[in-house]
PDB file of C-alpha atoms in Angstrom:
ATOM      1  CA  MET A  74      96.121 155.491 101.285  1.00  0.00           C
ATOM      2  CA  LYS A  75      94.699 158.700  99.834  1.00  0.00           C
ATOM      3  CA  ALA A  76      96.139 162.102  98.942  1.00  0.00           C
ATOM      4  CA  VAL A  77      94.865 165.585  98.126  1.00  0.00           C
ATOM      5  CA  ILE A  78      96.918 167.636  95.669  1.00  0.00           C
ATOM      6  CA  MET A  79      96.468 171.403  95.491  1.00  0.00           C
ATOM      7  CA  ALA A  80      96.465 172.095  91.753  1.00  0.00           C
ATOM      8  CA  GLY A  81      94.338 175.223  91.464  1.00  0.00           C
ATOM      9  CA  GLY A  82      96.929 178.010  91.634  1.00  0.00           C
ATOM     10  CA  ARG A  83      97.616 180.395  88.773  1.00  0.00           C
ATOM     11  CA  GLY A  84     101.413 180.112  88.938  1.00  0.00           C
ATOM     12  CA  THR A  85     101.852 183.817  88.254  1.00  0.00           C
ATOM     13  CA  ARG A  86     105.628 183.721  88.902  1.00  0.00           C
ATOM     14  CA  LEU A  87     106.026 181.439  85.877  1.00  0.00           C
ATOM     15  CA  GLY A  88     104.074 183.679  83.508  1.00  0.00           C
ATOM     16  CA  PRO A  89     103.593 183.812  80.595  1.00  0.00           C
ATOM     17  CA  TYR A  90     103.904 179.976  80.479  1.00  0.00           C
ATOM     18  CA  THR A  91     101.078 179.487  82.950  1.00  0.00           C
ATOM     19  CA  ALA A  92      98.681 181.569  80.875  1.00  0.00           C
ATOM     20  CA  ILE A  93      98.550 178.495  78.607  1.00  0.00           C
ATOM     21  CA  PHE A  94      99.224 175.622  81.034  1.00  0.00           C
ATOM     22  CA  PRO A  95      98.355 175.191  84.697  1.00  0.00           C
ATOM     23  CA  LYS A  96     101.659 175.001  86.568  1.00  0.00           C
ATOM     24  CA  PRO A  97     101.283 171.285  87.464  1.00  0.00           C
ATOM     25  CA  LEU A  98     101.257 170.514  83.718  1.00  0.00           C
ATOM     26  CA  MET A  99     104.574 172.268  83.060  1.00  0.00           C
ATOM     27  CA  PRO A 100     106.742 169.644  81.325  1.00  0.00           C
ATOM     28  CA  LEU A 101     110.012 168.144  82.497  1.00  0.00           C
ATOM     29  CA  GLY A 102     112.582 166.539  80.217  1.00  0.00           C
ATOM     30  CA  ASP A 103     110.918 165.052  77.144  1.00  0.00           C
ATOM     31  CA  GLY A 104     107.443 166.063  78.244  1.00  0.00           C
ATOM     32  CA  MET A 105     106.410 164.431  81.556  1.00  0.00           C
ATOM     33  CA  PRO A 106     104.421 166.997  83.565  1.00  0.00           C
ATOM     34  CA  VAL A 107     105.526 167.861  87.080  1.00  0.00           C
ATOM     35  CA  LEU A 108     102.226 166.542  88.437  1.00  0.00           C
ATOM     36  CA  GLU A 109     102.575 163.172  86.706  1.00  0.00           C
ATOM     37  CA  LEU A 110     105.959 162.643  88.320  1.00  0.00           C
ATOM     38  CA  LEU A 111     104.446 163.497  91.718  1.00  0.00           C
ATOM     39  CA  LEU A 112     101.534 161.094  91.162  1.00  0.00           C
ATOM     40  CA  ARG A 113     103.931 158.290  90.259  1.00  0.00           C
ATOM     41  CA  GLN A 114     105.969 158.962  93.422  1.00  0.00           C
ATOM     42  CA  LEU A 115     102.844 158.905  95.596  1.00  0.00           C
ATOM     43  CA  GLN A 116     101.679 155.704  93.942  1.00  0.00           C
ATOM     44  CA  ALA A 117     105.036 154.064  94.714  1.00  0.00           C
ATOM     45  CA  ALA A 118     104.480 155.022  98.371  1.00  0.00           C
ATOM     46  CA  GLY A 119     101.124 153.227  98.475  1.00  0.00           C
ATOM     47  CA  VAL A 120      98.700 155.997  97.468  1.00  0.00           C
ATOM     48  CA  THR A 121      95.847 154.533  95.407  1.00  0.00           C
ATOM     49  CA  GLU A 122      93.364 157.436  95.344  1.00  0.00           C
ATOM     50  CA  VAL A 123      94.004 161.132  94.725  1.00  0.00           C
ATOM     51  CA  ILE A 124      91.739 164.172  94.764  1.00  0.00           C
ATOM     52  CA  LEU A 125      92.969 167.130  92.721  1.00  0.00           C
ATOM     53  CA  ALA A 126      91.747 170.480  94.079  1.00  0.00           C
ATOM     54  CA  VAL A 127      91.490 172.481  90.853  1.00  0.00           C
ATOM     55  CA  ASN A 128      90.530 175.917  89.570  1.00  0.00           C
ATOM     56  CA  HIS A 129      92.769 177.645  86.985  1.00  0.00           C
ATOM     57  CA  LEU A 130      92.563 175.852  83.591  1.00  0.00           C
ATOM     58  CA  HIS A 131      91.131 172.806  85.346  1.00  0.00           C
ATOM     59  CA  HIS A 132      89.735 171.387  82.080  1.00  0.00           C
ATOM     60  CA  LEU A 133      93.305 170.783  80.867  1.00  0.00           C
ATOM     61  CA  LEU A 134      94.140 168.802  83.993  1.00  0.00           C
ATOM     62  CA  ARG A 135      90.987 166.720  83.568  1.00  0.00           C
ATOM     63  CA  ALA A 136      91.760 166.108  79.898  1.00  0.00           C
ATOM     64  CA  PHE A 137      95.320 164.980  80.630  1.00  0.00           C
ATOM     65  CA  PHE A 138      94.797 162.793  83.704  1.00  0.00           C
ATOM     66  CA  GLY A 139      91.184 161.698  83.297  1.00  0.00           C
ATOM     67  CA  GLU A 140      90.154 159.447  86.172  1.00  0.00           C
ATOM     68  CA  GLY A 141      93.668 158.027  86.522  1.00  0.00           C
ATOM     69  CA  GLU A 142      93.272 155.004  84.239  1.00  0.00           C
ATOM     70  CA  ARG A 143      96.603 155.526  82.503  1.00  0.00           C
ATOM     71  CA  LEU A 144      98.472 155.709  85.813  1.00  0.00           C
ATOM     72  CA  GLY A 145      96.638 152.821  87.443  1.00  0.00           C
ATOM     73  CA  MET A 146      95.189 154.916  90.260  1.00  0.00           C
ATOM     74  CA  LYS A 147      91.864 156.622  90.992  1.00  0.00           C
ATOM     75  CA  ILE A 148      91.811 160.407  90.415  1.00  0.00           C
ATOM     76  CA  GLY A 149      88.905 162.636  91.377  1.00  0.00           C
ATOM     77  CA  TYR A 150      88.466 166.416  91.200  1.00  0.00           C
ATOM     78  CA  SER A 151      87.236 169.113  93.574  1.00  0.00           C
ATOM     79  CA  LEU A 152      86.518 172.370  91.746  1.00  0.00           C
ATOM     80  CA  GLU A 153      86.873 175.631  93.663  1.00  0.00           C
ATOM     81  CA  ASP A 154      84.451 178.395  92.658  1.00  0.00           C
ATOM     82  CA  ALA A 155      86.939 180.868  94.133  1.00  0.00           C
ATOM     83  CA  PRO A 156      90.529 180.422  95.376  1.00  0.00           C
ATOM     84  CA  LEU A 157      90.424 178.776  98.817  1.00  0.00           C
ATOM     85  CA  GLY A 158      94.124 178.823  99.716  1.00  0.00           C
ATOM     86  CA  THR A 159      96.462 175.900 100.304  1.00  0.00           C
ATOM     87  CA  ALA A 160      94.311 174.216 102.979  1.00  0.00           C
ATOM     88  CA  GLY A 161      90.766 175.522 102.411  1.00  0.00           C
ATOM     89  CA  PRO A 162      89.868 172.938  99.707  1.00  0.00           C
ATOM     90  CA  LEU A 163      90.207 170.183 102.329  1.00  0.00           C
ATOM     91  CA  GLY A 164      86.962 171.309 103.948  1.00  0.00           C
ATOM     92  CA  ALA A 165      84.893 170.026 101.010  1.00  0.00           C
ATOM     93  CA  VAL A 166      86.557 166.607 100.726  1.00  0.00           C
ATOM     94  CA  LEU A 167      87.450 165.664 104.305  1.00  0.00           C
ATOM     95  CA  ASP A 168      84.767 162.983 104.568  1.00  0.00           C
ATOM     96  CA  GLN A 169      86.158 161.288 101.447  1.00  0.00           C
ATOM     97  CA  LEU A 170      89.573 160.803 103.073  1.00  0.00           C
ATOM     98  CA  GLY A 171      90.998 158.188 105.388  1.00  0.00           C
ATOM     99  CA  GLU A 172      92.113 158.495 108.990  1.00  0.00           C
ATOM    100  CA  ARG A 173      95.382 159.993 107.755  1.00  0.00           C
ATOM    101  CA  PHE A 174      96.276 161.283 104.306  1.00  0.00           C
ATOM    102  CA  PHE A 175      98.862 163.180 102.275  1.00  0.00           C
ATOM    103  CA  VAL A 176      98.395 166.781 101.156  1.00  0.00           C
ATOM    104  CA  THR A 177     100.850 168.259  98.655  1.00  0.00           C
ATOM    105  CA  ASN A 178     101.254 171.206  96.334  1.00  0.00           C
ATOM    106  CA  GLY A 179     100.690 170.294  92.705  1.00  0.00           C
ATOM    107  CA  ASP A 180     104.091 171.608  91.638  1.00  0.00           C
ATOM    108  CA  LEU A 181     106.111 169.652  94.220  1.00  0.00           C
ATOM    109  CA  LEU A 182     109.425 168.484  92.756  1.00  0.00           C
ATOM    110  CA  THR A 183     111.501 166.474  95.204  1.00  0.00           C
ATOM    111  CA  THR A 184     113.289 163.184  95.849  1.00  0.00           C
ATOM    112  CA  LEU A 185     111.489 162.916  99.203  1.00  0.00           C
ATOM    113  CA  ASP A 186     110.722 159.333 100.285  1.00  0.00           C
ATOM    114  CA  PHE A 187     106.966 159.611 100.880  1.00  0.00           C
ATOM    115  CA  ALA A 188     106.693 156.170 102.473  1.00  0.00           C
ATOM    116  CA  ALA A 189     109.423 157.055 104.992  1.00  0.00           C
ATOM    117  CA  MET A 190     107.602 160.309 105.773  1.00  0.00           C
ATOM    118  CA  LEU A 191     104.423 158.383 106.538  1.00  0.00           C
ATOM    119  CA  GLN A 192     106.365 156.029 108.805  1.00  0.00           C
ATOM    120  CA  ALA A 193     107.881 159.019 110.633  1.00  0.00           C
ATOM    121  CA  HIS A 194     104.396 160.500 111.085  1.00  0.00           C
ATOM    122  CA  ASP A 195     103.102 157.269 112.609  1.00  0.00           C
ATOM    123  CA  ALA A 196     106.164 156.783 114.802  1.00  0.00           C
ATOM    124  CA  ALA A 197     105.816 160.316 116.193  1.00  0.00           C
ATOM    125  CA  GLN A 198     102.070 159.789 116.771  1.00  0.00           C
ATOM    126  CA  ALA A 199     101.659 163.224 115.225  1.00  0.00           C
ATOM    127  CA  ASP A 200      98.485 165.067 114.328  1.00  0.00           C
ATOM    128  CA  ALA A 201     100.279 166.608 111.357  1.00  0.00           C
ATOM    129  CA  THR A 202     103.685 166.157 109.773  1.00  0.00           C
ATOM    130  CA  VAL A 203     105.392 168.790 107.615  1.00  0.00           C
ATOM    131  CA  ALA A 204     108.025 167.781 105.063  1.00  0.00           C
ATOM    132  CA  SER A 205     110.886 170.163 105.801  1.00  0.00           C
ATOM    133  CA  PHE A 206     114.022 171.210 103.948  1.00  0.00           C
ATOM    134  CA  ARG A 207     117.171 172.768 105.379  1.00  0.00           C
ATOM    135  CA  ARG A 208     118.123 175.872 103.397  1.00  0.00           C
ATOM    136  CA  GLU A 209     120.874 178.435 103.912  1.00  0.00           C
ATOM    137  CA  VAL A 210     119.919 182.078 103.383  1.00  0.00           C
ATOM    138  CA  LYS A 211     122.967 184.212 102.560  1.00  0.00           C
ATOM    139  CA  ILE A 212     123.005 187.961 103.203  1.00  0.00           C
ATOM    140  CA  ASP A 213     125.193 189.698 100.608  1.00  0.00           C
ATOM    141  CA  PHE A 214     125.958 192.675 102.836  1.00  0.00           C
ATOM    142  CA  GLY A 215     127.885 193.431 105.993  1.00  0.00           C
ATOM    143  CA  LEU A 216     125.408 193.502 108.889  1.00  0.00           C
ATOM    144  CA  LEU A 217     125.855 196.108 111.600  1.00  0.00           C
ATOM    145  CA  GLU A 218     124.723 195.457 115.151  1.00  0.00           C
ATOM    146  CA  THR A 219     123.955 198.474 117.327  1.00  0.00           C
ATOM    147  CA  ASP A 220     122.624 199.300 120.767  1.00  0.00           C
ATOM    148  CA  ALA A 221     119.688 201.635 121.520  1.00  0.00           C
ATOM    149  CA  SER A 222     121.878 204.722 121.015  1.00  0.00           C
ATOM    150  CA  MET A 223     123.096 203.459 117.606  1.00  0.00           C
ATOM    151  CA  ARG A 224     126.579 202.681 118.910  1.00  0.00           C
ATOM    152  CA  MET A 225     127.966 199.763 116.931  1.00  0.00           C
ATOM    153  CA  THR A 226     128.313 196.570 118.947  1.00  0.00           C
ATOM    154  CA  GLY A 227     129.163 194.150 116.166  1.00  0.00           C
ATOM    155  CA  TYR A 228     129.912 193.770 112.466  1.00  0.00           C
ATOM    156  CA  ILE A 229     129.074 190.529 110.645  1.00  0.00           C
ATOM    157  CA  GLU A 230     130.326 190.259 107.070  1.00  0.00           C
ATOM    158  CA  LYS A 231     127.953 188.496 104.653  1.00  0.00           C
ATOM    159  CA  PRO A 232     126.492 185.987 107.103  1.00  0.00           C
ATOM    160  CA  SER A 233     124.519 182.852 106.256  1.00  0.00           C
ATOM    161  CA  TYR A 234     121.577 181.722 108.325  1.00  0.00           C
ATOM    162  CA  PRO A 235     120.211 178.150 108.289  1.00  0.00           C
ATOM    163  CA  HIS A 236     116.443 177.778 108.154  1.00  0.00           C
ATOM    164  CA  LEU A 237     113.990 174.891 108.074  1.00  0.00           C
ATOM    165  CA  VAL A 238     111.419 175.568 105.343  1.00  0.00           C
ATOM    166  CA  SER A 239     108.209 173.800 104.364  1.00  0.00           C
ATOM    167  CA  MET A 240     108.380 171.802 101.136  1.00  0.00           C
ATOM    168  CA  GLY A 241     104.615 171.939 100.588  1.00  0.00           C
ATOM    169  CA  CYS A 242     103.936 168.318 101.576  1.00  0.00           C
ATOM    170  CA  TYR A 243     102.053 167.144 104.659  1.00  0.00           C
ATOM    171  CA  VAL A 244     100.556 164.103 106.353  1.00  0.00           C
ATOM    172  CA  LEU A 245      97.414 165.059 108.260  1.00  0.00           C
ATOM    173  CA  LYS A 246      95.215 163.219 110.735  1.00  0.00           C
ATOM    174  CA  ARG A 247      91.620 163.756 109.647  1.00  0.00           C
ATOM    175  CA  ASP A 248      90.016 164.105 113.084  1.00  0.00           C
ATOM    176  CA  SER A 249      92.720 166.521 114.258  1.00  0.00           C
ATOM    177  CA  VAL A 250      92.241 169.004 111.409  1.00  0.00           C
ATOM    178  CA  ARG A 251      88.443 168.704 111.154  1.00  0.00           C
ATOM    179  CA  PRO A 252      87.672 171.426 113.777  1.00  0.00           C
ATOM    180  CA  HIS A 253      89.687 173.968 111.788  1.00  0.00           C
ATOM    181  CA  LEU A 254      88.170 173.402 108.329  1.00  0.00           C
ATOM    182  CA  VAL A 255      84.922 174.774 106.914  1.00  0.00           C
ATOM    183  CA  ALA A 256      83.781 173.866 103.399  1.00  0.00           C
ATOM    184  CA  GLY A 257      84.089 176.858 101.072  1.00  0.00           C
ATOM    185  CA  GLN A 258      86.143 178.911 103.551  1.00  0.00           C
ATOM    186  CA  HIS A 259      89.595 180.211 102.610  1.00  0.00           C
ATOM    187  CA  LEU A 260      92.484 178.829 104.675  1.00  0.00           C
ATOM    188  CA  ASP A 261      96.214 178.593 104.031  1.00  0.00           C
ATOM    189  CA  MET A 262      98.320 175.732 105.328  1.00  0.00           C
ATOM    190  CA  PRO A 263     100.530 177.912 107.602  1.00  0.00           C
ATOM    191  CA  ASP A 264      97.358 179.105 109.353  1.00  0.00           C
ATOM    192  CA  LEU A 265      96.150 175.527 109.764  1.00  0.00           C
ATOM    193  CA  MET A 266      99.497 174.465 111.246  1.00  0.00           C
ATOM    194  CA  ARG A 267      99.463 177.425 113.654  1.00  0.00           C
ATOM    195  CA  ALA A 268      95.902 176.572 114.687  1.00  0.00           C
ATOM    196  CA  LEU A 269      96.914 172.986 115.439  1.00  0.00           C
ATOM    197  CA  VAL A 270      99.854 174.131 117.564  1.00  0.00           C
ATOM    198  CA  ALA A 271      97.638 176.632 119.417  1.00  0.00           C
ATOM    199  CA  ALA A 272      95.194 173.804 120.145  1.00  0.00           C
ATOM    200  CA  GLY A 273      97.977 171.748 121.714  1.00  0.00           C
ATOM    201  CA  ARG A 274      98.241 169.295 118.822  1.00  0.00           C
ATOM    202  CA  HIS A 275     101.504 167.622 117.838  1.00  0.00           C
ATOM    203  CA  VAL A 276     102.901 169.002 114.567  1.00  0.00           C
ATOM    204  CA  HIS A 277     106.017 167.048 113.588  1.00  0.00           C
ATOM    205  CA  CYS A 278     108.693 168.412 111.225  1.00  0.00           C
ATOM    206  CA  HIS A 279     110.207 165.683 109.045  1.00  0.00           C
ATOM    207  CA  ALA A 280     113.566 166.797 107.618  1.00  0.00           C
ATOM    208  CA  PRO A 281     115.238 163.977 105.646  1.00  0.00           C
ATOM    209  CA  GLU A 282     118.157 164.296 103.263  1.00  0.00           C
ATOM    210  CA  CYS A 283     116.628 164.871  99.825  1.00  0.00           C
ATOM    211  CA  ARG A 284     116.481 167.300  96.935  1.00  0.00           C
ATOM    212  CA  TRP A 285     113.743 169.898  96.566  1.00  0.00           C
ATOM    213  CA  LEU A 286     113.139 172.705  94.082  1.00  0.00           C
ATOM    214  CA  ASP A 287     110.600 175.530  94.131  1.00  0.00           C
ATOM    215  CA  ILE A 288     109.745 175.507  90.436  1.00  0.00           C
ATOM    216  CA  GLY A 289     107.571 178.600  90.817  1.00  0.00           C
ATOM    217  CA  ARG A 290     110.639 180.612  89.838  1.00  0.00           C
ATOM    218  CA  PRO A 291     111.928 180.503  86.232  1.00  0.00           C
ATOM    219  CA  ASP A 292     115.542 179.906  87.357  1.00  0.00           C
ATOM    220  CA  ASP A 293     114.564 176.907  89.466  1.00  0.00           C
ATOM    221  CA  TYR A 294     112.367 175.574  86.674  1.00  0.00           C
ATOM    222  CA  ALA A 295     115.385 175.691  84.348  1.00  0.00           C
ATOM    223  CA  THR A 296     117.429 173.824  86.979  1.00  0.00           C
ATOM    224  CA  ALA A 297     114.660 171.231  87.244  1.00  0.00           C
ATOM    225  CA  GLN A 298     114.848 170.638  83.502  1.00  0.00           C
ATOM    226  CA  GLU A 299     118.579 169.987  83.759  1.00  0.00           C
ATOM    227  CA  LEU A 300     118.224 167.631  86.738  1.00  0.00           C
ATOM    228  CA  PHE A 301     115.294 165.613  85.438  1.00  0.00           C
TER     229      PHE A 301
END
């Protein structure tokens, strides 16, 4: 099993830390980088080969992970000359991947069971599977509902709305995504998923019980340190 990890972003929300380190190398606990934890989780799920799509401070990622010898897996690199988005880098490496493969963000921090996600993808006979997380969005104001003439029809005090959000982890079927990828062309993953749906492909949302943090925000990064 193979995986592609998007590790080329600048991580601007975590500045100034990411002026020195690429975000996937941000340390947890006593020093294990976020990306190393993710690689170990993927390896436990049967992933033996990984391609890192890199750009920002890529030499530091290469220096730290090498070709994967220390982790007992094969790691290769795909260097972007310009940012290609969260799906665009796949265009250059698609022929190096298997019939189905994982794609994840390089800063993914979760207790997701990757092996169970792959099983769910196969069971659904999906063209793509999106790891999904249930999150409540709370509005800290009273919401007014009105008709066309601005006459109030309802008043909802500080409501909460449940949403299903993408965790930044996918299983993709190579032949299903191939028509939508062009080497060197910018493409974000939401656009790829919409293109698959428009083409009548089956995009499955996998929403298990797990923990997930968006460590792009300093507050969540601090929480990650405490939880690790």
